[in-house]
Short mmCIF file of C-alpha atoms in Angstrom, two decimals:
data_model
loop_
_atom_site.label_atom_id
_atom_site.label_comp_id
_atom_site.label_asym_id
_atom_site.label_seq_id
_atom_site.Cartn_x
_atom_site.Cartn_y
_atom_site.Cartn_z
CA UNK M 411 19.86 -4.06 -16.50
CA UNK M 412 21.49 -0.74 -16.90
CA UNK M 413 24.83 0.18 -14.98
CA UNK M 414 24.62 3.06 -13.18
CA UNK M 415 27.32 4.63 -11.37
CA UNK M 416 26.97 5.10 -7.57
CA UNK M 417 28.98 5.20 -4.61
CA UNK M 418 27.97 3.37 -1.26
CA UNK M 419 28.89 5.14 1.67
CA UNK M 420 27.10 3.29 4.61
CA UNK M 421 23.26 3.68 3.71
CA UNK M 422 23.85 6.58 1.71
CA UNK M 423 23.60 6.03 -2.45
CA UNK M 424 24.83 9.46 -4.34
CA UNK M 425 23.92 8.66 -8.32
CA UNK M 426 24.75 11.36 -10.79
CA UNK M 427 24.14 10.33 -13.90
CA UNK M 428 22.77 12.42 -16.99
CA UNK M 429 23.30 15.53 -15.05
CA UNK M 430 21.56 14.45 -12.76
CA UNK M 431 22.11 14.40 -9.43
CA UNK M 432 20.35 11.89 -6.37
CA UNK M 433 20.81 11.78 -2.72
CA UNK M 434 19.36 8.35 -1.11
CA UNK M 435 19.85 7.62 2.58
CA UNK M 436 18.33 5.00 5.21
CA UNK M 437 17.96 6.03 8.49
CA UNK M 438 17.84 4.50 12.10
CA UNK M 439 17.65 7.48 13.46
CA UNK M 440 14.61 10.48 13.74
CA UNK M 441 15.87 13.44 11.40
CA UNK M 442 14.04 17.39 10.64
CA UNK M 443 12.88 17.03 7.53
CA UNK M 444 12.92 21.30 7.24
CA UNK M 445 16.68 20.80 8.26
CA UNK M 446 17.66 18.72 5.76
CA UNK M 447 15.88 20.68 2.96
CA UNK M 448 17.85 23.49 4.20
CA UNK M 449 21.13 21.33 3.77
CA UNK M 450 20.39 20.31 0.70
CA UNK M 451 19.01 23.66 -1.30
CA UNK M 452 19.69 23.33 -4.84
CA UNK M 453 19.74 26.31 -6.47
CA UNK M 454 17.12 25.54 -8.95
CA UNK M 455 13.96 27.36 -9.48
CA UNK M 456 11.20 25.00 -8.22
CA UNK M 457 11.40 22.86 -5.54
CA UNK M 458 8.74 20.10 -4.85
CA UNK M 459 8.49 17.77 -1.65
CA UNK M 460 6.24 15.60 0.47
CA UNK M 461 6.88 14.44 3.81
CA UNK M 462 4.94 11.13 5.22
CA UNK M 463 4.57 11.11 8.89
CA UNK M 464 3.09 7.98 11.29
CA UNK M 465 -0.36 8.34 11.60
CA UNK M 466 -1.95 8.01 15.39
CA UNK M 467 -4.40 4.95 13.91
CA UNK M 468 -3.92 1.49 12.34
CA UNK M 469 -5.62 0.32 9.56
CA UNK M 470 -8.18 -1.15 11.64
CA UNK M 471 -8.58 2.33 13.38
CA UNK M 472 -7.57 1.25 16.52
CA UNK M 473 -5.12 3.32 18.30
CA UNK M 474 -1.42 3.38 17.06
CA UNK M 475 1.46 2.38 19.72
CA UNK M 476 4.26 2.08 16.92
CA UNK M 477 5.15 1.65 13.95
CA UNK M 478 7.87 -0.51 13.11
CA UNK M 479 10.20 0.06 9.29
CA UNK M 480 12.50 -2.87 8.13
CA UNK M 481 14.19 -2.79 4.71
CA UNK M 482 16.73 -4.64 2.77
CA UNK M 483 19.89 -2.57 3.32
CA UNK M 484 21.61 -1.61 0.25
CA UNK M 485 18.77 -3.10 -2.15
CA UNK M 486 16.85 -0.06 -1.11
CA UNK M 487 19.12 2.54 -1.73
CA UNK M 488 19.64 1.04 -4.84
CA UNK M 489 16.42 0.97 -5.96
CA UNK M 490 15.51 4.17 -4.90
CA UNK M 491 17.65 5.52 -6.62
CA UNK M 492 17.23 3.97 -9.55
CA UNK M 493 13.70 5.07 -9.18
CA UNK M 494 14.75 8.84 -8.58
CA UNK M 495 16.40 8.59 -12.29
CA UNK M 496 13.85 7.18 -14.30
CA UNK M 497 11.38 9.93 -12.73
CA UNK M 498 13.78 12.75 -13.04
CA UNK M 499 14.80 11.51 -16.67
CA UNK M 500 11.23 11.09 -17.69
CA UNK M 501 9.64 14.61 -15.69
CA UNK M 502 13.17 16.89 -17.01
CA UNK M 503 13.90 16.77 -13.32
CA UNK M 504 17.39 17.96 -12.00
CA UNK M 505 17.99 16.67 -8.31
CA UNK M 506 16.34 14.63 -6.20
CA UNK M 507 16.67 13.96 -1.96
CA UNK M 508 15.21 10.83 -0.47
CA UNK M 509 15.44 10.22 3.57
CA UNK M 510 13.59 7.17 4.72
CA UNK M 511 13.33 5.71 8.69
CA UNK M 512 13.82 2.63 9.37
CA UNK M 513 13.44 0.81 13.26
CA UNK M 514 10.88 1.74 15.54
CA UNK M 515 8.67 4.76 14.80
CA UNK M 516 5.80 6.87 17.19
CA UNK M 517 2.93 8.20 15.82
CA UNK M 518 3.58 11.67 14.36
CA UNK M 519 7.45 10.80 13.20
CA UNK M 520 8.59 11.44 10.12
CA UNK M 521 9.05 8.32 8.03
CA UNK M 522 9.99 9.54 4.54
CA UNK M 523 11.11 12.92 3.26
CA UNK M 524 11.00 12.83 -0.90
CA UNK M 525 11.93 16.02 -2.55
CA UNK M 526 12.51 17.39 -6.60
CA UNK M 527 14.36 20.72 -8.05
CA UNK M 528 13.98 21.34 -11.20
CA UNK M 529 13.91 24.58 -13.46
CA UNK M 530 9.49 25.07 -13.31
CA UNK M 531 7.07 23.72 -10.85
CA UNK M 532 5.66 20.88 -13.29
CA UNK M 533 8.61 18.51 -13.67
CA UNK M 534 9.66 19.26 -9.83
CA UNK M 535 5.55 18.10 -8.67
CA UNK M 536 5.22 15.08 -11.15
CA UNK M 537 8.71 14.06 -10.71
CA UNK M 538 8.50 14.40 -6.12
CA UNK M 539 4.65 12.01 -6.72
CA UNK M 540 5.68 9.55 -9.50
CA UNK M 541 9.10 9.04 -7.46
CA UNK M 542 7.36 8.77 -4.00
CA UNK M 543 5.10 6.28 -5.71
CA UNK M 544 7.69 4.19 -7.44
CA UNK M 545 9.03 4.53 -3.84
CA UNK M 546 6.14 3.24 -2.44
CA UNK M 547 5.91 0.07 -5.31
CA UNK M 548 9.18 -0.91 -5.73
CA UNK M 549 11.50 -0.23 -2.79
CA UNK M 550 11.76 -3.14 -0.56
CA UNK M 551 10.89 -1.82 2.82
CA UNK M 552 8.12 -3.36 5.01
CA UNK M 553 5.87 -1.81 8.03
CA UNK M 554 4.31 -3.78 11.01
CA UNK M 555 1.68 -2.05 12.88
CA UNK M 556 2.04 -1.92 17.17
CA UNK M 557 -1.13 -2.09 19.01
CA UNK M 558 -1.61 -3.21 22.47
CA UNK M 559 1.19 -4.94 22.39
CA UNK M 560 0.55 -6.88 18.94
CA UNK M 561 2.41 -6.67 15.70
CA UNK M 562 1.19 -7.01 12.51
CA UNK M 563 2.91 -6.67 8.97
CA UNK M 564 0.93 -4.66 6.39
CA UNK M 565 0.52 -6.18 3.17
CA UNK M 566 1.28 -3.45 0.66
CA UNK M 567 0.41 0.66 0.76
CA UNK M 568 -2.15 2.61 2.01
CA UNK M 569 -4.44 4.51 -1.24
CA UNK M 570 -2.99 7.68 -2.39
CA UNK B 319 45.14 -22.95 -3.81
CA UNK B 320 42.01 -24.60 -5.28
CA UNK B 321 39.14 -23.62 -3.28
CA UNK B 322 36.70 -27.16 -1.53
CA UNK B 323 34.12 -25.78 -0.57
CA UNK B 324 30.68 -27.08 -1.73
CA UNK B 325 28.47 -25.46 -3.92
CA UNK B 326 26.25 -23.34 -1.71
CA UNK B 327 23.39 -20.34 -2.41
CA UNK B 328 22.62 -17.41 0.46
CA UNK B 329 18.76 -17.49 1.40
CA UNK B 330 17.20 -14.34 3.15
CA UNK B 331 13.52 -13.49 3.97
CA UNK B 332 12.24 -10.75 5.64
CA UNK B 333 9.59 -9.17 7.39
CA UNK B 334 6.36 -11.36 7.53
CA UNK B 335 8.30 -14.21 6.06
CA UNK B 336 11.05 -14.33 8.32
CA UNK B 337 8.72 -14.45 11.26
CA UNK B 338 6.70 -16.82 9.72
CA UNK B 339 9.23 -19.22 8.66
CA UNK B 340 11.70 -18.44 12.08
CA UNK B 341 14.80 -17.70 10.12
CA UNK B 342 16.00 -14.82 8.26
CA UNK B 343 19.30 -15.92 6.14
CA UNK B 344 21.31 -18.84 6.11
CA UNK B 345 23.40 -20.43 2.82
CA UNK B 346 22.36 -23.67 1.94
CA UNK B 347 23.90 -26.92 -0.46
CA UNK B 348 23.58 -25.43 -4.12
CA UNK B 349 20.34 -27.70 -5.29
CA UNK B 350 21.32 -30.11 -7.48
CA UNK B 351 19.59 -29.85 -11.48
CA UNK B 352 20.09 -28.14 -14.70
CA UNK B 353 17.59 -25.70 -13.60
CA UNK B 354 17.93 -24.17 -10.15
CA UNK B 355 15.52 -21.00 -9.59
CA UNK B 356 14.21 -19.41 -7.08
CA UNK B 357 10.89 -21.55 -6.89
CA UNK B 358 12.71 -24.99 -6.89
CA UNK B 359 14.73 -23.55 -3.83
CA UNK B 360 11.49 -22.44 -2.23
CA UNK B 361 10.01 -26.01 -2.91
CA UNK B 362 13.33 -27.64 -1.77
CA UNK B 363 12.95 -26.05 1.67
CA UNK B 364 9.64 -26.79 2.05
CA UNK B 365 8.84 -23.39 3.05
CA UNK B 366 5.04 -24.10 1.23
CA UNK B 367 2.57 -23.05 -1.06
CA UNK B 368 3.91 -20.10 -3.00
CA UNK B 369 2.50 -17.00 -1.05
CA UNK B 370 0.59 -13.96 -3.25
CA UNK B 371 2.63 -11.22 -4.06
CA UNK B 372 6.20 -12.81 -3.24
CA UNK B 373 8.66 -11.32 -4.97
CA UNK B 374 12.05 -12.65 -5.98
CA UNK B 375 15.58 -10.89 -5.57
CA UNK B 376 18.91 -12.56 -6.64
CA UNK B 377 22.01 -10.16 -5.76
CA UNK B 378 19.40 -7.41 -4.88
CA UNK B 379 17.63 -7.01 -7.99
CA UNK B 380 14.08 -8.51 -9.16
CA UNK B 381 14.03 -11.29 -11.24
CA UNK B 382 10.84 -13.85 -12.06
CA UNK B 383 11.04 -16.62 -9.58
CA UNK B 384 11.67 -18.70 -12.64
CA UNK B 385 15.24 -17.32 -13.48
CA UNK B 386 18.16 -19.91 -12.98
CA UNK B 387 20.48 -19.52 -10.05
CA UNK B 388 24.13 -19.41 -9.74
CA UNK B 389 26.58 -21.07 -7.25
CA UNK B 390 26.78 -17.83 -4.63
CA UNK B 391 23.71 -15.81 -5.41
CA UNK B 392 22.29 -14.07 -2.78
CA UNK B 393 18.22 -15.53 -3.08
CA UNK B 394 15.87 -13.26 -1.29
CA UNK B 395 12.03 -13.67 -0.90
CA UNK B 396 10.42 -10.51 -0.36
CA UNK B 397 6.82 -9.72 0.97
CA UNK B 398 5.06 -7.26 -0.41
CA UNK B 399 6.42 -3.76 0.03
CA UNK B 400 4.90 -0.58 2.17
CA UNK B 401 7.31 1.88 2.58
CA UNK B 402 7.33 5.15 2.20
#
């Protein structure tokens, strides 16, 4: 298991670690993802993001009331940014930002916000989709489904 | 001061699991054995057949449901993941 350094500061995990630097944070709360990309602006050359919003369907089809986010609080951080190293290490990445929702979400929100700088436009890209999928794999978060009234827990992701 | 108390392990589920099962932590007695893991625990509380794609956490990191448990370790059971 390798030690990284990180501070917890409520659901917020800071590593910065090979140069690199990482900005994980759980949220209860709705947040502008265009905000917070203009709060974070590295000054590096290429910048690569994706934003995942609710969509207004289940899986079934049938018409979305909610969607609900749990996680395990601090495990996900963790991991995350754990993640967000390996990626940037392996894609000669320089920062990373990760915002995820947690609680009860309406169709159109913004769940997750994942976003890369690095120095040209191919490490930033393959760095902001293998971390959103490593994301996606390995971060202990959970989504249940609302429709008419009925909740259901999805088992795993959606295909890319 | 010597410390008394028993031997116990912290057991958390979540999502599906918790529902499922109708409880979401609690610490239990520290099983007794040479070789207490995360799958003899399950067994012990009869929480049934091993469900696909459970995975196992002790002190928030992944470890095979085989791995032997300490006195104290935080045991969680987790569902399979769909964030982001």
């Amino acid at each position: 298991m390798m030690n990284l350094p990180f501070c917890l500061r409520s659901v917020v995990v800071n590593h910065s670690l090979f140069d690199h630097c990482v900005q994980v944070e759980v949220r209860p709360e709705p947040f502008s993802p265009w905000s917070e990309l203009e709060r974070w602006s590295p000054a590096d050359a290429a910048l690569a993001m994706f934003v995942g919003r609710v969509r207004g369907k289940s899986v079934d089809g049938a018409p979305l009331q909610a969607l609900e986010l749990e996680h395990y609080p601090g495990m996900t951080e963790a991991r995350i940014a754990e993640e967000a190293e390996v990626a940037m290490a392996s894609c000669g990445a320089c920062s990373a930002l990760v915002l995820h929702r947690v609680g009860r979400l309406n169709p159109g929100e913004v769940i997750v916000l994942v976003a890369v700088a690095a120095d040209r436009r191919g490490p930033a890209q393959s760095c902001c989709a293998s971390l959103l999928e490593a994301l996606k794999h390995d971060a202990p978060i959970w989504k249940r489904e609302w429709c008419r009234d009925l909740g259901s827990w999805l088992e795993g992701n959606t295909p890319r | 001061m010597s410390d008394h108390r028993s031997p116990e392990l912290q057991v958390r589920l979540f999502a599906s699991l918790r529902e499922q099962l109708g409880w979401g932590e609690k610490r239990i007695p520290f099983p007794e054995g040479d070789q207490v893991t995360a799958l003899a625990v399950w067994d012990a509380l009869q929480l049934g057949p091993w469900p696909s794609g459970v995975r196992v956490a002790v002190n928030q990191q992944f470890v095979a449901r085989d791995q032997r448990l300490e006195v104290d370790d935080e045991l969680a059971f987790l569902p399979p993941f769909s964030g982001g």
